[in-house]
Coordinates of C-alpha atoms in Angstrom, one line a residue:
Chain A
M1482 CA -0.1 0.1 -0.3
R1483 CA 2.4 2.1 1.0
R1484 CA 5.0 1.6 -2.5
A1485 CA 1.4 2.0 -4.6
L1486 CA 1.3 5.5 -2.8
N1487 CA 4.9 6.3 -3.2
A1488 CA 4.9 5.3 -7.1
T1489 CA 1.6 7.5 -7.9
M1490 CA 3.4 10.6 -5.8
F1491 CA 6.1 10.0 -8.1
F1492 CA 4.1 10.2 -11.0
A1493 CA 1.9 12.7 -10.3
V1494 CA 5.0 15.3 -9.1
L1495 CA 6.5 14.4 -13.0
L1496 CA 3.0 15.6 -14.4
L1497 CA 2.9 18.3 -12.2
I1498 CA 6.6 19.4 -13.0
W1499 CA 5.9 18.6 -17.1
Q1500 CA 2.0 20.9 -16.9
L1501 CA 4.5 23.8 -14.9
A1502 CA 7.3 23.9 -17.7
V1503 CA 4.4 24.1 -20.3
S1504 CA 2.7 27.0 -18.3
S1505 CA 5.8 28.8 -18.1
G1506 CA 5.3 29.4 -21.4
R1507 CA 9.6 29.6 -22.1
W1508 CA 8.9 26.2 -25.0
S1509 CA 6.3 26.6 -28.3
P1510 CA 3.4 24.5 -27.5
V1511 CA 4.2 23.1 -30.4
L1512 CA 7.5 21.1 -29.2
L1513 CA 6.3 21.3 -25.9
P1514 CA 2.2 19.9 -25.8
G1515 CA 1.0 19.7 -22.1
P1516 CA -0.4 16.9 -20.2
R1517 CA -3.7 17.7 -21.2
S1518 CA -3.5 17.7 -24.8
V1519 CA -1.7 14.5 -25.2
L1520 CA -4.4 13.2 -22.9
E1521 CA -7.0 15.0 -25.6
Y1522 CA -5.0 13.4 -28.4
L1523 CA -5.0 10.0 -26.9
M1524 CA -8.8 10.1 -26.1
S1525 CA -9.6 11.0 -29.9
A1526 CA -7.6 7.9 -30.9
A1527 CA -8.9 6.1 -28.9
H1528 CA -12.3 6.8 -30.2
D1529 CA -11.6 6.8 -33.7
G1530 CA -10.3 3.5 -33.6
T1531 CA -6.9 4.3 -35.0
L1532 CA -5.2 3.4 -31.5
A1533 CA -6.7 -0.2 -31.0
E1534 CA -5.6 -1.0 -34.5
A1535 CA -2.2 0.2 -34.4
C1536 CA -2.0 -1.8 -31.2
W1537 CA -3.5 -5.1 -32.6
V1538 CA -1.0 -5.0 -35.7
T1539 CA 2.5 -4.6 -33.7
L1540 CA 0.6 -6.5 -31.5
R1541 CA 0.2 -9.2 -33.6
R1542 CA 3.9 -8.8 -35.3
L1543 CA 5.2 -8.8 -32.0
L1544 CA 3.9 -11.8 -30.7
I1545 CA 4.2 -14.0 -33.5
G1546 CA 8.2 -13.1 -34.2
Y1547 CA 8.3 -13.2 -30.6
A1548 CA 7.3 -17.5 -30.6
I1549 CA 9.0 -18.5 -33.8
G1550 CA 11.8 -16.7 -32.3
L1551 CA 11.3 -18.8 -29.3
L1552 CA 10.3 -22.1 -30.9
L1553 CA 14.1 -21.8 -32.5
G1554 CA 16.0 -20.3 -30.0
L1555 CA 15.8 -22.6 -27.3
P1556 CA 16.2 -26.4 -28.9
L1557 CA 19.3 -24.4 -31.1
G1558 CA 20.6 -23.4 -28.0
L1559 CA 20.2 -26.9 -26.2
L1560 CA 21.6 -28.4 -29.1
T1561 CA 24.8 -25.9 -29.3
S1562 CA 25.5 -26.6 -25.1
T1563 CA 25.7 -30.0 -25.7
S1564 CA 27.5 -30.8 -29.1
H1565 CA 31.6 -29.5 -29.5
F1566 CA 30.5 -29.0 -33.2
F1567 CA 27.4 -27.5 -33.0
E1568 CA 28.9 -24.9 -30.3
D1569 CA 31.8 -24.1 -32.9
T1570 CA 29.8 -23.5 -35.6
L1571 CA 26.4 -22.6 -35.1
G1572 CA 26.9 -21.1 -31.5
S1573 CA 30.2 -18.5 -32.9
L1574 CA 27.2 -17.7 -35.2
A1575 CA 24.7 -16.9 -33.0
L1576 CA 27.2 -15.0 -30.8
G1577 CA 28.1 -12.7 -33.7
L1578 CA 24.8 -12.0 -34.4
Q1579 CA 23.8 -11.6 -31.0
T1580 CA 25.9 -8.7 -31.2
L1581 CA 24.7 -7.1 -34.3
P1582 CA 21.8 -4.7 -33.4
S1583 CA 19.0 -6.1 -35.0
V1584 CA 17.7 -2.7 -36.6
C1585 CA 20.6 -3.6 -38.6
W1586 CA 18.2 -6.3 -39.8
I1587 CA 16.4 -4.0 -41.7
P1588 CA 17.4 -3.0 -45.3
L1589 CA 18.2 -7.1 -45.6
A1590 CA 14.3 -7.8 -44.9
L1591 CA 13.5 -5.0 -47.2
L1592 CA 15.7 -6.2 -50.1
W1593 CA 14.4 -9.9 -49.2
F1594 CA 10.6 -9.2 -48.9
G1595 CA 10.3 -6.2 -49.4
Q1596 CA 7.5 -3.8 -48.0
T1597 CA 5.6 -6.9 -46.4
E1598 CA 4.7 -8.2 -43.1
T1599 CA 6.9 -11.1 -43.3
A1600 CA 9.9 -8.4 -43.4
M1601 CA 8.5 -7.2 -40.2
L1602 CA 8.2 -10.8 -39.0
F1603 CA 11.8 -11.6 -39.9
V1604 CA 13.1 -8.6 -37.8
V1605 CA 11.4 -9.7 -34.7
I1606 CA 12.8 -13.0 -35.0
M1607 CA 16.4 -12.1 -35.8
G1608 CA 16.3 -9.8 -32.8
T1609 CA 14.5 -12.8 -31.0
M1610 CA 16.1 -16.0 -31.6
W1611 CA 19.8 -15.6 -31.0
S1612 CA 19.9 -13.8 -27.7
V1613 CA 17.3 -16.4 -26.6
L1614 CA 19.9 -19.2 -27.8
I1615 CA 22.7 -17.7 -26.1
A1616 CA 20.9 -17.7 -22.8
T1617 CA 19.5 -21.1 -23.5
D1618 CA 23.1 -22.4 -24.2
T1619 CA 24.5 -20.6 -21.2
G1620 CA 21.9 -22.4 -19.0
A1621 CA 22.3 -25.8 -19.8
R1622 CA 25.8 -25.4 -19.1
S1623 CA 25.2 -23.6 -15.8
I1624 CA 23.6 -26.6 -14.1
S1625 CA 24.9 -28.1 -11.6
P1626 CA 26.6 -31.5 -13.3
I1627 CA 25.2 -33.5 -10.0
Y1628 CA 21.5 -32.9 -11.1
A1629 CA 22.0 -35.1 -14.2
R1630 CA 24.2 -37.5 -12.1
A1631 CA 21.7 -38.0 -9.2
A1632 CA 18.4 -38.1 -12.2
R1633 CA 20.8 -40.8 -14.2
T1634 CA 20.9 -42.9 -11.3
M1635 CA 17.3 -43.3 -10.4
G1636 CA 16.4 -44.1 -14.1
S1637 CA 16.4 -40.5 -16.4
E1638 CA 17.8 -40.7 -19.6
G1639 CA 17.6 -39.3 -22.9
L1640 CA 14.4 -37.1 -23.5
H1641 CA 13.2 -37.6 -20.4
Q1642 CA 16.2 -36.0 -18.6
W1643 CA 16.1 -33.7 -20.9
T1644 CA 12.7 -32.6 -20.5
R1645 CA 12.4 -33.5 -16.3
V1646 CA 16.5 -31.9 -15.5
I1647 CA 17.9 -30.1 -17.5
I1648 CA 15.2 -27.7 -18.7
P1649 CA 13.9 -27.3 -15.3
A1650 CA 17.1 -26.7 -13.8
S1651 CA 18.1 -23.6 -16.6
L1652 CA 14.9 -22.0 -15.8
P1653 CA 16.3 -19.3 -14.0
Y1654 CA 18.7 -18.6 -17.3
L1655 CA 15.6 -18.9 -19.4
V1656 CA 13.4 -16.8 -18.7
S1657 CA 16.1 -13.9 -18.1
G1658 CA 16.7 -14.8 -22.1
M1659 CA 12.8 -14.9 -23.2
K1660 CA 13.4 -11.5 -21.5
Q1661 CA 16.0 -10.1 -23.2
G1662 CA 14.5 -11.8 -26.2
W1663 CA 11.8 -10.1 -25.7
A1664 CA 13.2 -6.4 -24.8
F1665 CA 15.5 -7.2 -28.2
A1666 CA 12.2 -8.2 -30.2
W1667 CA 9.9 -5.0 -28.9
R1668 CA 13.0 -2.7 -30.1
S1669 CA 13.6 -3.8 -33.5
L1670 CA 10.4 -4.5 -34.6
M1671 CA 9.5 -0.7 -33.4
A1672 CA 12.9 0.6 -35.3
A1673 CA 11.3 -1.6 -38.2
E1674 CA 7.8 0.2 -38.3
I1675 CA 9.4 4.1 -37.9
Y1676 CA 11.8 3.2 -40.6
V1677 CA 9.5 1.3 -43.5
T1678 CA 5.4 2.2 -44.0
I1679 CA 3.5 -1.4 -44.8
L1680 CA 0.8 -1.1 -46.4
T1681 CA -0.9 -4.3 -44.7
G1682 CA -1.0 -2.5 -41.4
F1683 CA -0.1 0.6 -39.4
G1684 CA 1.7 -0.2 -36.3
L1685 CA 2.2 2.4 -33.5
G1686 CA 6.0 3.0 -34.6
H1687 CA 4.3 4.1 -38.0
L1688 CA 1.7 6.3 -35.6
L1689 CA 5.0 7.8 -34.7
H1690 CA 6.2 8.5 -37.6
Y1691 CA 3.9 10.1 -39.1
G1692 CA 3.8 12.3 -35.7
R1693 CA 6.9 13.7 -36.7
E1694 CA 5.8 14.5 -40.2
L1695 CA 2.6 16.2 -39.3
S1696 CA 4.6 17.6 -36.1
A1697 CA 2.0 16.6 -34.0
M1698 CA 3.9 16.2 -30.8
D1699 CA 0.9 15.3 -28.1
Q1700 CA 0.6 12.3 -31.3
V1701 CA 4.5 11.5 -30.7
I1702 CA 4.1 11.8 -27.2
G1703 CA 1.3 10.0 -26.4
I1704 CA 2.4 7.0 -28.6
M1705 CA 5.9 6.6 -26.4
G1706 CA 3.3 6.6 -23.6
V1707 CA 1.1 3.8 -25.5
I1708 CA 4.7 2.2 -25.9
V1709 CA 5.8 2.4 -22.7
A1710 CA 2.5 0.9 -20.9
I1711 CA 2.0 -2.1 -23.4
G1712 CA 5.9 -2.8 -22.5
L1713 CA 5.3 -2.8 -18.8
V1714 CA 2.1 -4.3 -19.2
A1715 CA 4.0 -7.6 -21.4
D1716 CA 6.5 -7.7 -18.6
K1717 CA 3.5 -8.0 -15.7
L1718 CA 1.9 -10.5 -18.0
L1719 CA 4.3 -12.4 -19.4
F1720 CA 7.3 -12.8 -16.8
S1721 CA 6.0 -11.5 -13.4
P1722 CA 4.5 -14.8 -13.3
W1723 CA 7.8 -16.6 -14.1
E1724 CA 9.8 -14.7 -12.0
R1725 CA 7.8 -15.1 -9.0
F1726 CA 7.4 -18.6 -9.3
L1727 CA 11.4 -19.0 -9.5
H1728 CA 12.0 -16.8 -6.5
R1729 CA 9.4 -19.0 -4.3
R1730 CA 11.0 -22.2 -5.6
W1731 CA 15.0 -21.2 -5.9
G1732 CA 14.4 -19.3 -2.5
T1733 CA 16.4 -16.1 -4.8
G1734 CA 15.5 -12.6 -4.5
L1735 CA 13.9 -12.9 -1.2
K1736 CA 13.8 -9.1 0.3
Q1737 CA 14.8 -9.1 3.8
G1738 CA 12.3 -7.8 6.2
Chain B
M1085 CA 24.4 -61.1 9.6
M1086 CA 23.1 -59.8 12.7
H1087 CA 19.8 -57.7 11.6
E1088 CA 16.6 -58.9 10.7
P1089 CA 15.8 -59.8 7.5
A1090 CA 13.1 -57.6 5.6
T1091 CA 10.3 -57.0 7.4
H1092 CA 8.2 -55.8 4.4
P1093 CA 7.1 -58.4 1.9
L1094 CA 6.9 -56.5 -0.8
L1095 CA 10.7 -55.0 -0.9
S1096 CA 13.4 -56.1 -3.4
P1097 CA 15.8 -58.4 -1.5
P1098 CA 19.3 -56.7 -1.1
A1099 CA 22.2 -57.5 -3.6
K1100 CA 25.4 -58.6 -3.6
L1101 CA 28.3 -56.7 -5.3
V1102 CA 31.5 -58.1 -6.4
V1103 CA 34.1 -55.3 -7.4
S1104 CA 37.3 -57.2 -9.1
G1105 CA 40.3 -55.9 -10.1
V1106 CA 39.1 -52.5 -10.8
S1107 CA 41.9 -49.6 -12.3
K1108 CA 40.9 -46.1 -12.9
T1109 CA 43.5 -43.7 -14.0
F1110 CA 42.8 -39.9 -14.7
H1111 CA 44.5 -37.8 -17.0
T1112 CA 44.4 -34.2 -17.0
N1113 CA 46.5 -31.9 -19.0
R1114 CA 49.6 -32.0 -17.0
T1115 CA 48.7 -35.2 -14.6
T1116 CA 48.0 -38.1 -14.4
V1117 CA 46.1 -39.4 -11.4
H1118 CA 46.1 -42.8 -10.1
A1119 CA 42.6 -43.4 -9.0
L1120 CA 42.3 -46.8 -7.9
D1121 CA 45.0 -49.9 -8.7
N1122 CA 43.5 -53.4 -8.8
V1123 CA 40.7 -52.7 -6.1
S1124 CA 39.0 -55.8 -5.1
L1125 CA 35.7 -55.9 -2.5
T1126 CA 33.0 -58.2 -2.0
V1127 CA 29.7 -56.6 -0.4
G1128 CA 27.4 -59.1 0.8
E1129 CA 23.6 -59.3 0.4
G1130 CA 22.4 -56.8 3.2
E1131 CA 26.0 -55.8 4.2
F1132 CA 26.6 -51.9 5.8
V1133 CA 30.1 -51.2 4.3
C1134 CA 32.0 -47.9 4.9
L1135 CA 34.8 -47.2 2.7
V1136 CA 37.2 -45.1 4.9
G1137 CA 40.4 -42.9 3.3
P1138 CA 41.7 -39.4 2.9
S1139 CA 40.7 -37.3 0.1
G1140 CA 42.5 -38.7 -3.5
C1141 CA 42.2 -42.1 -2.2
G1142 CA 39.8 -42.9 -4.5
K1143 CA 36.7 -43.9 -2.7
S1144 CA 34.5 -41.5 -4.2
T1145 CA 35.8 -43.0 -8.0
L1146 CA 35.3 -46.1 -6.5
L1147 CA 31.4 -45.3 -5.4
D1148 CA 30.7 -44.1 -9.1
I1149 CA 32.3 -47.3 -10.5
V1150 CA 29.6 -49.4 -8.9
A1151 CA 26.7 -47.0 -9.2
G1152 CA 27.8 -47.2 -13.0
L1153 CA 28.2 -43.3 -13.6
T1154 CA 32.1 -44.0 -14.5
K1155 CA 33.7 -46.6 -16.7
A1156 CA 36.5 -48.4 -15.1
D1157 CA 40.0 -48.8 -16.9
S1158 CA 39.8 -52.9 -16.3
G1159 CA 38.1 -54.6 -13.8
T1160 CA 34.6 -55.7 -13.2
V1161 CA 31.5 -55.1 -11.1
M1162 CA 28.8 -57.4 -10.6
A1163 CA 25.8 -56.7 -8.8
D1164 CA 24.1 -60.2 -8.3
D1165 CA 25.7 -61.5 -11.1
Q1166 CA 25.0 -58.9 -13.5
P1167 CA 27.7 -56.9 -14.6
V1168 CA 27.0 -53.1 -14.0
Q1169 CA 27.3 -51.1 -17.3
G1170 CA 25.9 -48.2 -16.6
P1171 CA 23.5 -46.5 -14.0
G1172 CA 20.4 -48.2 -12.5
R1173 CA 17.5 -47.9 -10.6
H1174 CA 18.7 -51.0 -8.4
R1175 CA 21.7 -48.6 -7.1
L1176 CA 20.4 -45.3 -6.0
V1177 CA 23.2 -42.8 -5.2
M1178 CA 22.7 -40.4 -2.5
F1179 CA 25.3 -37.1 -2.6
Q1180 CA 27.4 -35.5 -0.6
E1181 CA 26.3 -31.9 -1.5
S1182 CA 22.3 -32.0 -2.1
A1183 CA 21.5 -32.9 -5.2
L1184 CA 17.7 -32.1 -4.8
F1185 CA 16.3 -30.7 -7.2
P1186 CA 15.3 -27.3 -6.2
W1187 CA 12.5 -26.4 -9.2
L1188 CA 10.5 -29.6 -7.1
T1189 CA 8.9 -29.3 -4.1
V1190 CA 9.9 -31.9 -1.6
L1191 CA 6.8 -34.3 -2.2
G1192 CA 8.1 -33.7 -6.3
N1193 CA 11.8 -34.7 -5.3
V1194 CA 10.4 -38.2 -3.8
L1195 CA 8.0 -38.6 -6.5
F1196 CA 11.1 -38.4 -9.5
G1197 CA 12.5 -41.8 -9.1
L1198 CA 9.0 -43.3 -8.1
K1199 CA 7.7 -41.7 -11.9
L1200 CA 10.7 -43.6 -13.6
K1201 CA 8.9 -46.6 -12.6
P1202 CA 6.4 -47.6 -14.7
E1203 CA 4.5 -50.5 -13.1
L1204 CA 3.2 -47.9 -10.2
S1205 CA 0.0 -46.6 -10.5
P1206 CA -0.1 -42.3 -9.7
S1207 CA -2.0 -43.2 -6.4
E1208 CA 0.7 -46.0 -5.6
R1209 CA 4.0 -43.6 -6.4
L1210 CA 2.0 -41.1 -4.0
E1211 CA 1.2 -43.4 -1.5
I1212 CA 4.9 -44.8 -1.7
A1213 CA 6.2 -41.0 -1.4
H1214 CA 4.1 -40.1 1.6
E1215 CA 5.3 -43.3 3.3
H1216 CA 8.8 -42.7 3.3
L1217 CA 8.7 -38.7 3.9
K1218 CA 7.2 -40.1 7.4
L1219 CA 9.8 -42.6 7.9
V1220 CA 12.5 -39.9 7.3
G1221 CA 10.1 -37.8 9.7
L1222 CA 9.2 -34.4 7.1
T1223 CA 5.3 -35.3 7.2
K1224 CA 4.9 -31.6 7.7
F1225 CA 7.4 -30.5 4.8
T1226 CA 5.7 -32.1 1.8
H1227 CA 4.7 -29.2 0.0
S1228 CA 8.0 -27.3 1.6
N1229 CA 10.5 -25.8 -1.5
V1230 CA 13.6 -27.2 -1.0
H1231 CA 15.8 -24.2 0.0
E1232 CA 13.4 -24.0 3.4
L1233 CA 14.8 -26.8 4.3
S1234 CA 17.9 -26.7 6.9
G1235 CA 20.9 -29.0 5.5
G1236 CA 19.9 -32.2 7.8
M1237 CA 16.1 -31.8 6.2
K1238 CA 17.3 -31.8 2.8
Q1239 CA 19.9 -34.7 3.6
R1240 CA 16.5 -36.2 4.8
V1241 CA 14.5 -35.8 1.4
A1242 CA 17.6 -37.1 0.0
L1243 CA 17.6 -40.6 1.9
A1244 CA 13.4 -40.7 1.5
R1245 CA 14.0 -39.9 -2.4
S1246 CA 17.0 -42.8 -2.8
L1247 CA 15.3 -45.2 -0.8
A1248 CA 11.4 -44.7 -2.3
P1249 CA 12.3 -46.1 -5.2
D1250 CA 13.1 -49.6 -3.3
P1251 CA 16.8 -49.8 -4.6
R1252 CA 18.4 -53.2 -3.9
V1253 CA 21.8 -51.2 -3.3
L1254 CA 22.2 -47.9 -1.3
L1255 CA 25.6 -45.8 -2.2
M1256 CA 26.1 -42.9 0.1
D1257 CA 28.7 -40.1 -0.9
E1258 CA 30.0 -39.0 2.0
P1259 CA 26.1 -37.9 3.3
L1260 CA 26.8 -36.3 6.1
A1261 CA 29.7 -34.3 5.8
A1262 CA 28.2 -30.8 5.2
L1263 CA 26.0 -31.1 8.5
D1264 CA 27.0 -29.5 11.5
A1265 CA 27.8 -32.4 14.4
L1266 CA 24.3 -32.1 16.5
T1267 CA 22.3 -33.2 13.4
R1268 CA 24.7 -35.8 12.2
D1269 CA 24.3 -37.5 15.6
Q1270 CA 20.9 -37.9 14.6
L1271 CA 20.6 -38.8 11.4
Y1272 CA 23.4 -41.7 12.6
S1273 CA 20.8 -43.0 14.8
D1274 CA 17.9 -42.5 11.9
I1275 CA 20.0 -43.9 9.2
Q1276 CA 20.7 -47.2 11.5
R1277 CA 17.3 -47.3 12.3
I1278 CA 15.9 -47.6 8.6
W1279 CA 18.2 -49.5 7.1
Q1280 CA 17.3 -51.8 10.1
T1281 CA 13.6 -52.1 8.8
R1282 CA 14.6 -52.0 5.3
N1283 CA 17.2 -54.2 5.1
K1284 CA 19.3 -52.7 2.2
T1285 CA 22.6 -53.2 1.2
I1286 CA 24.8 -49.6 1.9
V1287 CA 28.3 -49.0 0.8
L1288 CA 29.2 -45.8 2.7
V1289 CA 32.0 -43.5 1.6
T1290 CA 33.4 -41.0 4.5
H1291 CA 36.4 -39.7 5.9
N1292 CA 34.8 -40.0 9.2
V1293 CA 36.4 -42.9 11.2
R1294 CA 33.9 -42.8 13.8
E1295 CA 31.1 -42.5 11.8
A1296 CA 32.3 -45.6 9.8
V1297 CA 32.4 -47.5 12.7
C1298 CA 29.4 -46.3 13.9
L1299 CA 27.1 -47.4 10.9
G1300 CA 29.3 -49.8 9.8
D1301 CA 29.4 -54.0 9.4
R1302 CA 32.5 -53.5 8.0
V1303 CA 34.8 -50.7 7.6
V1304 CA 37.3 -51.0 4.6
L1305 CA 40.4 -48.5 5.0
L1306 CA 41.5 -47.1 1.2
S1307 CA 44.9 -45.2 0.6
P1308 CA 45.9 -42.7 -1.6
H1309 CA 48.6 -42.3 -4.9
P1310 CA 47.5 -44.8 -6.0
G1311 CA 43.7 -45.8 -4.5
R1312 CA 44.1 -49.5 -2.8
I1313 CA 42.4 -51.1 -0.6
R1314 CA 44.8 -51.2 2.7
A1315 CA 42.9 -53.0 5.5
E1316 CA 39.4 -54.4 6.4
F1317 CA 38.0 -54.1 10.5
A1318 CA 34.9 -55.9 11.1
I1319 CA 32.7 -54.2 13.5
P1320 CA 30.9 -56.5 15.7
L1321 CA 29.4 -54.1 17.9
P1322 CA 25.5 -54.5 18.8
R1323 CA 23.0 -51.9 17.1
P1324 CA 21.9 -49.2 17.4
R1325 CA 25.4 -48.0 17.9
D1326 CA 26.4 -44.5 20.5
I1327 CA 28.4 -42.5 18.1
N1328 CA 29.7 -41.4 21.1
G1329 CA 30.1 -45.3 23.1
A1330 CA 33.2 -46.0 24.5
E1331 CA 33.8 -49.2 22.4
L1332 CA 33.2 -47.8 19.4
A1333 CA 35.7 -45.3 20.1
G1334 CA 38.0 -48.0 20.3
Y1335 CA 37.8 -49.2 17.2
A1336 CA 37.7 -45.8 16.1
R1337 CA 41.2 -45.3 17.1
E1338 CA 42.6 -48.8 15.5
I1339 CA 41.7 -47.6 12.2
T1340 CA 42.8 -43.8 12.7
S1341 CA 46.3 -45.7 13.9
A1342 CA 46.3 -47.6 10.7
L1343 CA 45.4 -44.9 8.5
K1344 CA 47.9 -42.5 9.8
G1345 CA 50.2 -45.5 9.4
Y1346 CA 49.6 -45.4 5.4
I1347 CA 49.5 -42.2 4.4
T1348 CA 53.2 -41.4 6.3
S1349 CA 54.4 -44.4 4.8
E1350 CA 53.2 -43.0 1.2
D1351 CA 55.2 -39.3 2.3
A1352 CA 57.8 -41.3 3.2
E1353 CA 58.0 -43.1 -0.3

């Protein structure tokens, strides 16, 4: 309760400073619109459906791309963690590509796939996959060998050992890898949407881009707020339950008092 | 044998272990370690044998080879006249550091080995798991997370987890080394009580001579570089034994002085 109050107070003060800065008249309202006009923009965008449409287009690209990135990254990470051959080949490739900012995939995606949904998905998948692969690889390597030994004496082998021992044991790494993958996917998609117009759907990035073109600062700030909000909600919905489970089971992250 | 035969009609009988001429060498980049050199040992059905020796004498390696987790360079291990070729459910290992799975609850850990026995129904598995948690006195902690338990409680869960699938041989690799003295004393009596009711063949590795004398029917002494069996001592004391008993201390003194002899003679070489 006290913490919720602290957070509310903090953001109320931020809003107040913003409003005071606007009221002082030092800056042109074109460059610095007040909280009220940003809110008005958001209300009207919500009312005429552009906001919901853009959110839906963006989230659909993000979720599909992220899911594919996970489905590729997880098993490939397990593969590189088990064999020297895949570690030296695929593992090295992944390590290299992971350092490549995912925005850099956009020119290639456009040339290969044109201004299509596929290009958008490709960028998201490239943003997700390599970091998930690396995190899975690290996780599977870091688990104590004693777990596998204990499991083997109880008769656990092959697929059973993978699904019941190695994957659960590396869960803390997997979740942080998935979280990192999500952050990369989100960033790369926003970059791609600002950079390219895809006629099959206008996402949040496009609204941001048009806001700049029209010098509609209320739109720019409003959409930025929406992007932040989606990031926070995704974190709470997708990762917080996992993290709470991990903390409870592993006994990590317990605060004193 | 001094103890009663198996009291539970459904439990599988203990197995006989025959280790013959086992050698094992580990190669690292710079050195070669002769962990075991031509070691032979027979453990009777339901016998409790303790392997004692200083660190580096290969006692844990020997246990791993009996478990099937490590392959010997030469020599054989037979469990009930069957050669040991890999890990098997009839020879379970209880490890030094708690090898409990942190992603499962206490009950989940005890169920792990039971779920690998397809002949059991889910309700039978639950029943066996609860029975074993009761045996080690942890019924209250059935649904606890592993990190919420003390060191002694963790090793009790590990004991329940090893016993629940009803192995014929229980291999214990310094199971009590990381515990405080009071907890350890309590576990000595628990292990003796459980062994007398369950009648398993047990091989326990330790560097604590008193512990070996307290628990074993027989204490086998190993010396390092290369790992060899140097002496065997039968411990004909009545059970349950008290770790602080005077007679027990006498045996421990005898074994300790023998052990010191081997270490100093090795160092002089």
